[in-house]
Amino acid sequence: MASRGKWSSHVGFILAAAGSAVGLGNIWRFPYLAGKNGGALFVLIYIACVIVLGLPVMLAELSLGRATGKNAVGAFRAIRPGTKWHWIGYLNVVTAVMVLSFYSVIAGWTLGYFVKTLGGTFKSTGKDDVVAVFSRFIASPGLQLLLLAIFIFLTVSIVSKGVSAGLEKFSKVMMPALFAILILLMVYSLTLPGAERGLAFYLKPDFSEINGRVFLEAMGQAFFSLSLGMGAMLTYGSYLSKKEKLVASAAWVAVIDTSVALLAGFIIFPALFSQNMAPDQGPGLVFAILPVIFGKIPGGTLFGAFFFVMLALAALTSTISLLEIPVSFLIDEKKLTRRRAAWLMGGAALLFGIPSSLSGGSVKFFSRLPAFHIDFLSLWDKVWGNISVSVGSLLIALFVVHVWKTDKALAEISAEGAGFRLARIWILAIKYVCPLLILVVLVSQFI
Ligand code: PHE
């Protein structure tokens, strides 16, 4: 344990964990999924999932990580050696690498858009030009590959130096700056003519739109956004001291993460409707509307560039935590050096990221996969970002309840006199609500 890094303080851990949670999931993924799934209805189900499923699973992951002080595979091994339970950890590790692969493509877009915005591309362009710029951008193979490689390189160079060093301090500055910029954008967006129609879409649920897909995407998004179901919180929990109160930390992370997502919606939807743009455009949504706003705001060039830098940095604190999952596994279990593990897994993510980066029109096959009728990036996002994180969360709930046992988890959660008033409710949630609900939503997709 002594050789494992440790977070330096209570606030330090919350910021690092929030740094993992807050990222493209909040600002890119949440709005596009909400737009695609009927707006307010999705938002409602999403918030319910965060409370009913996300928080209990987060506590399970944090307590398992801290109790064992181990990585995503080692934690299961430590509790049930000689069994196959640690395969949950392998699933976590594979999911993390796959999510990192397509996540870094979108992160690369934020870098590209930083340069474009700063270069004045969006100065006084109308919405049609903005959409055209985006289509051309994602269809440029060389540029897409370059941006992907740059982002993975950035992530690897930080992770190869060790985790807690600098991450907490960095998040301490980045998180408030991101918050401030989002609030400013929200105020602007809400004052646009026609904003009320966007607000109605975002806040007034239309229950006739309800279907199985809305549930899966809202549930998957809750896990994805809170960095659950792939061992990220487990790994970060293993760097956490016994003095920290897990319940308070988990609650803070969920509140920060959800507020950022909700804020993003208050920017995107009023702006979209004021421009008469469709909310269901898919993964390109944010990149199609934000530049339109930056083209209108006074000082929009600098402001927009600053926004994309902050978004890239928020993505970076998430990719760092993603890469940390396989890296801490390889260090602990396979005795690799941190450097070697980081380069190896970064390389794997780069390789698997190639099809995603070429799926915006550069390579026909990847841009519309024959059997699935969607592009490779969307497929990867669905398989790993929705289904696999849900399965991973289900498995961790089952493991904690039936193998590790809830009394051990509770002992860890209330270690050193930390109270847990809602212990009974947590047991109910992790024992019955989480497994049943996740199972029902997953199974309903296949029938
Ligand atoms: N939660 C991050 C986001 O919303 C993505 C992520 C998932 C990071 C899982 C780490 C682990 O952007």
Short mmCIF file of C-alpha atoms and ligand atoms in Angstrom, two decimals:
data_model
loop_
_atom_site.label_atom_id
_atom_site.label_comp_id
_atom_site.label_asym_id
_atom_site.label_seq_id
_atom_site.Cartn_x
_atom_site.Cartn_y
_atom_site.Cartn_z
CA MET A 1 0.00 0.00 0.00
CA ALA A 2 2.77 2.40 0.85
CA SER A 3 3.94 2.52 -2.75
CA ARG A 4 0.46 3.40 -3.99
CA GLY A 5 -0.23 7.09 -4.31
CA LYS A 6 -2.77 8.68 -2.00
CA TRP A 7 -5.01 11.66 -2.42
CA SER A 8 -3.77 14.43 -0.19
CA SER A 9 -7.03 15.66 1.28
CA HIS A 10 -10.78 15.34 1.41
CA VAL A 11 -11.34 18.12 -1.10
CA GLY A 12 -8.49 16.72 -3.16
CA PHE A 13 -10.21 13.40 -3.60
CA ILE A 14 -13.60 14.91 -4.38
CA LEU A 15 -12.00 17.11 -7.00
CA ALA A 16 -10.08 14.26 -8.55
CA ALA A 17 -13.16 12.02 -8.62
CA ALA A 18 -15.27 14.88 -9.96
CA GLY A 19 -12.52 15.45 -12.53
CA SER A 20 -13.06 11.89 -13.66
CA ALA A 21 -16.83 12.23 -13.69
CA VAL A 22 -17.13 15.65 -15.31
CA GLY A 23 -16.10 15.55 -18.93
CA LEU A 24 -17.45 15.02 -22.40
CA GLY A 25 -20.14 12.84 -20.85
CA ASN A 26 -21.73 15.94 -19.38
CA ILE A 27 -21.27 18.47 -22.14
CA TRP A 28 -21.16 16.39 -25.31
CA ARG A 29 -23.01 13.14 -24.51
CA PHE A 30 -25.79 14.24 -22.15
CA PRO A 31 -27.23 16.92 -24.47
CA TYR A 32 -27.06 14.75 -27.57
CA LEU A 33 -28.79 11.85 -25.81
CA ALA A 34 -31.40 14.12 -24.26
CA GLY A 35 -32.02 15.70 -27.67
CA LYS A 36 -32.40 12.31 -29.29
CA ASN A 37 -34.67 10.90 -26.57
CA GLY A 38 -37.38 13.52 -26.24
CA GLY A 39 -35.69 16.07 -23.94
CA ALA A 40 -37.36 16.43 -20.56
CA LEU A 41 -38.48 12.82 -20.38
CA PHE A 42 -34.88 11.68 -20.73
CA VAL A 43 -33.71 14.25 -18.17
CA LEU A 44 -36.23 13.00 -15.65
CA ILE A 45 -35.31 9.33 -16.04
CA TYR A 46 -31.63 10.24 -16.01
CA ILE A 47 -31.87 12.07 -12.69
CA ALA A 48 -33.83 9.19 -11.20
CA CYS A 49 -31.11 6.77 -12.39
CA VAL A 50 -28.37 8.88 -10.82
CA ILE A 51 -30.10 8.75 -7.43
CA VAL A 52 -31.51 5.23 -7.44
CA LEU A 53 -28.73 3.40 -9.30
CA GLY A 54 -25.70 5.68 -9.56
CA LEU A 55 -25.20 6.62 -5.93
CA PRO A 56 -25.56 3.08 -4.54
CA VAL A 57 -23.16 1.66 -7.16
CA MET A 58 -20.70 4.47 -6.53
CA LEU A 59 -20.63 3.61 -2.82
CA ALA A 60 -20.14 -0.04 -3.69
CA GLU A 61 -17.18 0.74 -5.96
CA LEU A 62 -15.53 3.21 -3.60
CA SER A 63 -15.83 0.92 -0.60
CA LEU A 64 -14.55 -2.12 -2.49
CA GLY A 65 -11.61 -0.13 -3.82
CA ARG A 66 -10.67 1.33 -0.47
CA ALA A 67 -11.19 -1.86 1.53
CA THR A 68 -8.88 -3.86 -0.74
CA GLY A 69 -6.52 -1.07 -1.78
CA LYS A 70 -6.37 -2.81 -5.13
CA ASN A 71 -6.98 -2.25 -8.83
CA ALA A 72 -10.09 -3.26 -10.77
CA VAL A 73 -9.00 -6.89 -11.10
CA GLY A 74 -7.04 -7.28 -7.87
CA ALA A 75 -9.94 -6.09 -5.73
CA PHE A 76 -12.08 -9.06 -6.74
CA ARG A 77 -9.13 -11.41 -6.43
CA ALA A 78 -8.33 -10.16 -2.94
CA ILE A 79 -11.82 -10.97 -1.73
CA ARG A 80 -12.37 -14.28 -3.56
CA PRO A 81 -8.99 -15.65 -4.61
CA GLY A 82 -8.96 -18.69 -6.85
CA THR A 83 -12.40 -18.04 -8.35
CA LYS A 84 -13.54 -16.44 -11.58
CA TRP A 85 -15.00 -13.35 -9.91
CA HIS A 86 -12.03 -11.24 -10.97
CA TRP A 87 -13.27 -11.60 -14.55
CA ILE A 88 -15.53 -8.70 -13.65
CA GLY A 89 -12.28 -6.79 -13.39
CA TYR A 90 -11.17 -7.92 -16.86
CA LEU A 91 -14.45 -6.65 -18.24
CA ASN A 92 -13.78 -3.35 -16.46
CA VAL A 93 -10.31 -3.08 -17.95
CA VAL A 94 -11.47 -3.88 -21.49
CA THR A 95 -14.38 -1.45 -21.19
CA ALA A 96 -12.06 1.30 -20.00
CA VAL A 97 -9.71 0.86 -22.97
CA MET A 98 -12.62 0.78 -25.43
CA VAL A 99 -14.28 3.84 -23.95
CA LEU A 100 -10.92 5.60 -23.97
CA SER A 101 -10.60 4.78 -27.67
CA PHE A 102 -13.70 6.60 -28.89
CA TYR A 103 -13.74 9.17 -26.09
CA SER A 104 -10.34 10.38 -27.28
CA VAL A 105 -11.76 10.93 -30.76
CA ILE A 106 -14.35 13.36 -29.39
CA ALA A 107 -11.71 14.88 -27.14
CA GLY A 108 -9.67 15.42 -30.29
CA TRP A 109 -12.62 17.32 -31.75
CA THR A 110 -12.44 19.77 -28.83
CA LEU A 111 -8.79 20.43 -29.69
CA GLY A 112 -9.66 20.93 -33.34
CA TYR A 113 -12.49 23.28 -32.43
CA PHE A 114 -10.22 25.25 -30.14
CA VAL A 115 -7.94 25.96 -33.10
CA LYS A 116 -10.84 26.66 -35.46
CA THR A 117 -12.57 29.03 -33.05
CA LEU A 118 -9.37 30.89 -32.23
CA GLY A 119 -8.59 31.17 -35.94
CA GLY A 120 -11.91 32.97 -36.47
CA THR A 121 -13.61 30.21 -38.49
CA PHE A 122 -16.94 30.90 -36.83
CA LYS A 123 -16.88 34.67 -36.91
CA SER A 124 -20.23 35.69 -38.34
CA THR A 125 -20.94 32.31 -39.90
CA GLY A 126 -24.55 31.17 -40.05
CA LYS A 127 -25.79 27.84 -38.83
CA ASP A 128 -25.57 26.16 -42.24
CA ASP A 129 -21.89 27.03 -42.55
CA VAL A 130 -21.24 25.73 -39.05
CA VAL A 131 -22.84 22.40 -39.87
CA ALA A 132 -20.84 22.23 -43.11
CA VAL A 133 -17.60 22.97 -41.27
CA PHE A 134 -18.32 20.14 -38.86
CA SER A 135 -19.14 17.63 -41.61
CA ARG A 136 -15.93 18.46 -43.44
CA PHE A 137 -13.94 18.33 -40.20
CA ILE A 138 -15.02 14.83 -39.18
CA ALA A 139 -14.53 13.55 -42.71
CA SER A 140 -10.84 14.54 -42.84
CA PRO A 141 -8.95 11.31 -42.13
CA GLY A 142 -5.47 12.75 -41.53
CA LEU A 143 -6.68 15.46 -39.19
CA GLN A 144 -8.90 13.08 -37.22
CA LEU A 145 -6.07 10.62 -36.72
CA LEU A 146 -3.68 13.37 -35.74
CA LEU A 147 -6.05 14.84 -33.13
CA LEU A 148 -6.78 11.39 -31.71
CA ALA A 149 -3.07 10.66 -31.43
CA ILE A 150 -2.35 14.03 -29.79
CA PHE A 151 -5.02 13.48 -27.17
CA ILE A 152 -3.90 9.98 -26.32
CA PHE A 153 -0.30 11.19 -26.17
CA LEU A 154 -1.31 13.90 -23.67
CA THR A 155 -3.13 11.37 -21.52
CA VAL A 156 -0.28 8.87 -21.59
CA SER A 157 2.36 11.43 -20.71
CA ILE A 158 0.42 12.45 -17.59
CA VAL A 159 -0.57 8.95 -16.46
CA SER A 160 2.97 7.65 -16.90
CA LYS A 161 4.04 10.12 -14.22
CA GLY A 162 1.61 8.92 -11.54
CA VAL A 163 -1.86 9.82 -10.55
CA SER A 164 -2.46 12.11 -7.68
CA ALA A 165 0.48 14.38 -8.41
CA GLY A 166 -0.99 17.54 -9.78
CA LEU A 167 -4.41 16.18 -10.65
CA GLU A 168 -6.09 17.60 -7.55
CA LYS A 169 -4.49 21.02 -7.90
CA PHE A 170 -5.34 21.06 -11.55
CA SER A 171 -9.00 20.21 -10.98
CA LYS A 172 -9.19 22.85 -8.28
CA VAL A 173 -8.66 25.54 -10.90
CA MET A 174 -10.33 23.90 -13.85
CA MET A 175 -13.61 22.92 -12.27
CA PRO A 176 -14.66 26.43 -11.09
CA ALA A 177 -13.49 27.97 -14.37
CA LEU A 178 -15.58 25.50 -16.34
CA PHE A 179 -18.55 26.19 -14.11
CA ALA A 180 -18.22 29.94 -14.55
CA ILE A 181 -18.00 29.73 -18.31
CA LEU A 182 -21.04 27.45 -18.46
CA ILE A 183 -23.09 29.85 -16.36
CA LEU A 184 -22.18 32.76 -18.60
CA LEU A 185 -23.16 30.76 -21.66
CA MET A 186 -26.41 29.73 -20.04
CA VAL A 187 -27.36 33.31 -19.28
CA TYR A 188 -26.66 34.26 -22.87
CA SER A 189 -28.53 31.30 -24.29
CA LEU A 190 -31.60 31.92 -22.14
CA THR A 191 -31.92 35.47 -23.43
CA LEU A 192 -31.99 34.46 -27.10
CA PRO A 193 -35.31 34.96 -28.89
CA GLY A 194 -37.24 31.69 -28.93
CA ALA A 195 -35.36 30.28 -25.94
CA GLU A 196 -38.64 29.41 -24.24
CA ARG A 197 -39.33 26.68 -26.77
CA GLY A 198 -36.00 25.08 -25.92
CA LEU A 199 -36.79 25.32 -22.22
CA ALA A 200 -40.14 23.64 -22.75
CA PHE A 201 -38.44 20.80 -24.64
CA TYR A 202 -35.89 20.43 -21.84
CA LEU A 203 -38.22 20.72 -18.87
CA LYS A 204 -41.72 19.61 -19.87
CA PRO A 205 -41.77 15.83 -20.24
CA ASP A 206 -43.82 14.28 -23.00
CA PHE A 207 -44.67 10.84 -21.63
CA SER A 208 -45.95 9.59 -24.96
CA GLU A 209 -42.31 9.32 -26.08
CA ILE A 210 -41.49 6.67 -23.49
CA ASN A 211 -39.85 3.46 -24.74
CA GLY A 212 -37.18 0.92 -23.83
CA ARG A 213 -34.39 2.80 -25.56
CA VAL A 214 -34.96 5.93 -23.49
CA PHE A 215 -34.47 3.88 -20.35
CA LEU A 216 -31.31 2.16 -21.54
CA GLU A 217 -29.74 5.38 -22.74
CA ALA A 218 -30.66 7.29 -19.57
CA MET A 219 -29.39 4.50 -17.34
CA GLY A 220 -26.22 3.99 -19.35
CA GLN A 221 -25.62 7.74 -19.31
CA ALA A 222 -25.99 7.84 -15.52
CA PHE A 223 -23.28 5.20 -15.12
CA PHE A 224 -21.11 6.65 -17.86
CA SER A 225 -21.27 10.17 -16.51
CA LEU A 226 -20.51 9.13 -12.94
CA SER A 227 -17.59 6.99 -14.19
CA LEU A 228 -19.19 3.79 -12.91
CA GLY A 229 -19.30 0.20 -14.09
CA MET A 230 -15.72 0.03 -15.33
CA GLY A 231 -13.64 0.21 -12.20
CA ALA A 232 -12.76 3.92 -12.31
CA MET A 233 -14.25 4.77 -8.93
CA LEU A 234 -12.96 1.47 -7.56
CA THR A 235 -9.44 2.38 -8.66
CA TYR A 236 -9.70 5.96 -7.35
CA GLY A 237 -11.15 4.55 -4.10
CA SER A 238 -8.02 2.44 -3.68
CA TYR A 239 -6.00 5.66 -3.37
CA LEU A 240 -8.32 6.96 -0.67
CA SER A 241 -7.48 7.16 3.02
CA LYS A 242 -9.65 5.56 5.69
CA LYS A 243 -10.35 8.97 7.16
CA GLU A 244 -12.43 10.08 4.22
CA LYS A 245 -16.18 9.84 4.44
CA LEU A 246 -17.30 7.82 1.45
CA VAL A 247 -20.94 8.82 1.57
CA ALA A 248 -20.23 12.53 1.56
CA SER A 249 -17.63 12.13 -1.19
CA ALA A 250 -20.00 10.13 -3.38
CA ALA A 251 -22.80 12.63 -2.86
CA TRP A 252 -20.54 15.55 -3.76
CA VAL A 253 -19.32 13.90 -6.92
CA ALA A 254 -22.88 13.11 -8.01
CA VAL A 255 -24.08 16.64 -7.29
CA ILE A 256 -21.20 18.29 -9.14
CA ASP A 257 -21.48 15.93 -12.08
CA THR A 258 -25.24 16.25 -12.46
CA SER A 259 -25.17 20.03 -12.13
CA VAL A 260 -22.66 20.34 -14.96
CA ALA A 261 -24.77 18.11 -17.21
CA LEU A 262 -27.96 20.03 -16.41
CA LEU A 263 -26.18 23.33 -17.02
CA ALA A 264 -25.04 22.12 -20.42
CA GLY A 265 -28.66 21.39 -21.31
CA PHE A 266 -29.67 24.91 -20.30
CA ILE A 267 -27.15 26.20 -22.82
CA ILE A 268 -27.75 23.84 -25.73
CA PHE A 269 -31.54 23.58 -25.97
CA PRO A 270 -32.55 27.24 -25.78
CA ALA A 271 -29.84 28.03 -28.33
CA LEU A 272 -30.91 25.20 -30.62
CA PHE A 273 -34.55 26.16 -30.64
CA SER A 274 -33.78 29.83 -31.08
CA GLN A 275 -31.91 28.85 -34.28
CA ASN A 276 -34.67 26.46 -35.36
CA MET A 277 -32.20 23.58 -35.33
CA ALA A 278 -33.24 19.98 -34.68
CA PRO A 279 -32.37 18.53 -31.26
CA ASP A 280 -31.97 14.96 -32.50
CA GLN A 281 -28.83 15.31 -34.62
CA GLY A 282 -26.78 12.78 -32.65
CA PRO A 283 -23.13 13.04 -31.60
CA GLY A 284 -22.44 16.20 -33.60
CA LEU A 285 -25.06 18.25 -31.76
CA VAL A 286 -22.84 20.32 -29.49
CA PHE A 287 -20.33 21.01 -32.25
CA ALA A 288 -23.12 22.21 -34.52
CA ILE A 289 -24.72 24.69 -32.15
CA LEU A 290 -22.02 26.14 -29.88
CA PRO A 291 -19.99 27.72 -32.70
CA VAL A 292 -23.19 29.47 -33.84
CA ILE A 293 -23.39 31.10 -30.42
CA PHE A 294 -19.71 32.00 -30.44
CA GLY A 295 -20.26 33.64 -33.80
CA LYS A 296 -22.85 35.95 -32.26
CA ILE A 297 -21.50 36.80 -28.80
CA PRO A 298 -19.30 39.91 -28.59
CA GLY A 299 -15.75 38.62 -28.08
CA GLY A 300 -16.98 35.19 -29.13
CA THR A 301 -13.70 34.22 -30.74
CA LEU A 302 -11.70 34.35 -27.53
CA PHE A 303 -14.57 33.23 -25.38
CA GLY A 304 -15.27 30.25 -27.62
CA ALA A 305 -11.60 29.30 -27.77
CA PHE A 306 -11.43 29.44 -23.99
CA PHE A 307 -14.51 27.26 -23.77
CA PHE A 308 -13.01 24.56 -25.97
CA VAL A 309 -9.77 24.61 -23.96
CA MET A 310 -11.72 24.08 -20.76
CA LEU A 311 -13.71 21.30 -22.40
CA ALA A 312 -10.49 19.64 -23.58
CA LEU A 313 -9.09 19.86 -20.05
CA ALA A 314 -12.26 18.40 -18.55
CA ALA A 315 -11.97 15.57 -21.08
CA LEU A 316 -8.31 15.11 -20.11
CA THR A 317 -9.07 14.57 -16.42
CA SER A 318 -11.56 11.91 -17.56
CA THR A 319 -9.18 10.16 -19.99
CA ILE A 320 -6.54 10.14 -17.24
CA SER A 321 -8.91 8.22 -14.98
CA LEU A 322 -9.86 5.89 -17.83
CA LEU A 323 -6.25 5.04 -18.59
CA GLU A 324 -5.49 4.66 -14.89
CA ILE A 325 -7.81 1.61 -14.76
CA PRO A 326 -5.76 -0.72 -17.01
CA VAL A 327 -2.50 0.89 -15.91
CA SER A 328 -3.01 0.25 -12.19
CA PHE A 329 -4.04 -3.30 -13.09
CA LEU A 330 -0.85 -3.90 -15.07
CA ILE A 331 1.35 -2.34 -12.37
CA ASP A 332 -0.15 -4.34 -9.51
CA GLU A 333 -0.89 -7.65 -11.14
CA LYS A 334 1.61 -7.93 -13.98
CA LYS A 335 4.43 -5.97 -12.36
CA LEU A 336 4.89 -3.62 -15.31
CA THR A 337 6.43 -0.24 -14.70
CA ARG A 338 3.96 2.66 -14.76
CA ARG A 339 5.62 4.09 -17.84
CA ARG A 340 5.46 0.90 -19.81
CA ALA A 341 1.87 0.17 -18.75
CA ALA A 342 0.74 3.66 -19.73
CA TRP A 343 2.34 3.50 -23.18
CA LEU A 344 1.09 0.00 -23.82
CA MET A 345 -2.53 0.75 -22.94
CA GLY A 346 -2.43 4.16 -24.59
CA GLY A 347 -1.21 2.38 -27.72
CA ALA A 348 -4.08 -0.08 -27.52
CA ALA A 349 -6.60 2.73 -27.14
CA LEU A 350 -5.06 4.50 -30.14
CA LEU A 351 -5.35 1.37 -32.25
CA PHE A 352 -8.97 0.77 -31.32
CA GLY A 353 -9.69 4.46 -31.75
CA ILE A 354 -8.73 4.42 -35.43
CA PRO A 355 -12.04 3.03 -36.76
CA SER A 356 -13.96 5.56 -34.65
CA SER A 357 -11.84 8.41 -35.91
CA LEU A 358 -12.46 7.38 -39.51
CA SER A 359 -16.20 6.88 -39.09
CA GLY A 360 -17.30 10.44 -39.81
CA GLY A 361 -17.15 10.00 -43.57
CA SER A 362 -13.45 9.26 -44.23
CA VAL A 363 -13.95 5.53 -44.65
CA LYS A 364 -17.32 4.50 -46.01
CA PHE A 365 -17.36 1.13 -44.27
CA PHE A 366 -16.82 2.59 -40.78
CA SER A 367 -19.14 5.52 -41.45
CA ARG A 368 -22.10 3.24 -41.98
CA LEU A 369 -21.54 -0.29 -40.76
CA PRO A 370 -23.50 -2.66 -43.02
CA ALA A 371 -25.25 -4.77 -40.38
CA PHE A 372 -25.90 -1.95 -37.88
CA HIS A 373 -26.71 1.02 -40.14
CA ILE A 374 -24.79 3.34 -37.83
CA ASP A 375 -21.21 4.56 -37.76
CA PHE A 376 -18.50 2.83 -35.80
CA LEU A 377 -18.19 5.57 -33.17
CA SER A 378 -21.91 5.46 -32.39
CA LEU A 379 -21.76 1.68 -32.17
CA TRP A 380 -18.78 1.75 -29.78
CA ASP A 381 -20.47 4.45 -27.73
CA LYS A 382 -23.55 2.26 -27.39
CA VAL A 383 -21.82 -1.06 -26.75
CA TRP A 384 -19.22 0.16 -24.25
CA GLY A 385 -20.71 3.42 -23.06
CA ASN A 386 -24.25 2.11 -22.45
CA ILE A 387 -24.39 -1.66 -22.32
CA SER A 388 -21.03 -2.60 -20.88
CA VAL A 389 -21.10 -0.01 -18.09
CA SER A 390 -24.60 -1.21 -17.16
CA VAL A 391 -23.47 -4.84 -17.10
CA GLY A 392 -20.39 -3.83 -15.09
CA SER A 393 -22.55 -2.00 -12.55
CA LEU A 394 -24.89 -4.97 -12.31
CA LEU A 395 -21.98 -7.33 -11.69
CA ILE A 396 -20.43 -5.15 -9.02
CA ALA A 397 -23.77 -4.93 -7.20
CA LEU A 398 -24.10 -8.72 -7.33
CA PHE A 399 -20.54 -9.19 -6.13
CA VAL A 400 -20.88 -6.81 -3.20
CA VAL A 401 -24.18 -8.32 -2.08
CA HIS A 402 -23.56 -12.04 -2.63
CA VAL A 403 -19.83 -12.50 -2.33
CA TRP A 404 -18.29 -9.69 -0.33
CA LYS A 405 -21.51 -9.16 1.71
CA THR A 406 -23.12 -5.88 2.60
CA ASP A 407 -22.02 -5.90 6.25
CA LYS A 408 -18.38 -5.80 5.13
CA ALA A 409 -19.16 -3.00 2.73
CA LEU A 410 -21.03 -1.13 5.43
CA ALA A 411 -18.11 -1.55 7.83
CA GLU A 412 -15.86 0.03 5.19
CA ILE A 413 -18.32 2.83 4.44
CA SER A 414 -18.63 3.74 8.12
CA ALA A 415 -14.95 3.19 8.96
CA GLU A 416 -13.40 5.44 11.62
CA GLY A 417 -16.76 6.49 12.95
CA ALA A 418 -18.20 7.89 9.73
CA GLY A 419 -21.97 7.70 10.12
CA PHE A 420 -24.27 6.29 7.46
CA ARG A 421 -27.85 7.08 8.27
CA LEU A 422 -29.21 5.69 5.04
CA ALA A 423 -27.48 2.33 5.42
CA ARG A 424 -30.77 0.43 5.27
CA ILE A 425 -31.84 2.19 2.10
CA TRP A 426 -28.47 1.56 0.52
CA ILE A 427 -28.77 -2.17 1.22
CA LEU A 428 -32.23 -2.20 -0.30
CA ALA A 429 -30.94 -0.39 -3.36
CA ILE A 430 -27.83 -2.46 -3.97
CA LYS A 431 -29.51 -5.76 -3.15
CA TYR A 432 -32.79 -5.46 -5.02
CA VAL A 433 -33.34 -2.22 -6.89
CA CYS A 434 -30.04 -2.05 -8.80
CA PRO A 435 -29.84 -5.65 -10.01
CA LEU A 436 -33.51 -5.89 -10.92
CA LEU A 437 -33.79 -2.57 -12.65
CA ILE A 438 -30.58 -2.93 -14.60
CA LEU A 439 -31.52 -6.43 -15.67
CA VAL A 440 -35.01 -5.45 -16.77
CA VAL A 441 -33.74 -2.51 -18.80
CA LEU A 442 -30.97 -4.58 -20.42
CA VAL A 443 -33.15 -7.57 -21.22
CA SER A 444 -35.90 -5.38 -22.63
CA GLN A 445 -33.44 -4.27 -25.35
CA PHE A 446 -33.14 -7.74 -26.73
CA ILE A 447 -36.77 -8.78 -26.86
N1 PHE B 1 -17.51 10.21 -16.63
C1 PHE B 1 -16.72 10.65 -17.74
C2 PHE B 1 -17.53 11.69 -18.48
O1 PHE B 1 -18.70 11.85 -18.25
C3 PHE B 1 -16.31 9.54 -18.63
C4 PHE B 1 -15.66 8.41 -17.89
C5 PHE B 1 -16.30 7.21 -17.75
C6 PHE B 1 -14.43 8.59 -17.28
C7 PHE B 1 -15.74 6.20 -17.02
C8 PHE B 1 -13.86 7.56 -16.56
C9 PHE B 1 -14.51 6.36 -16.44
O2 PHE B 1 -17.04 12.36 -19.34
#
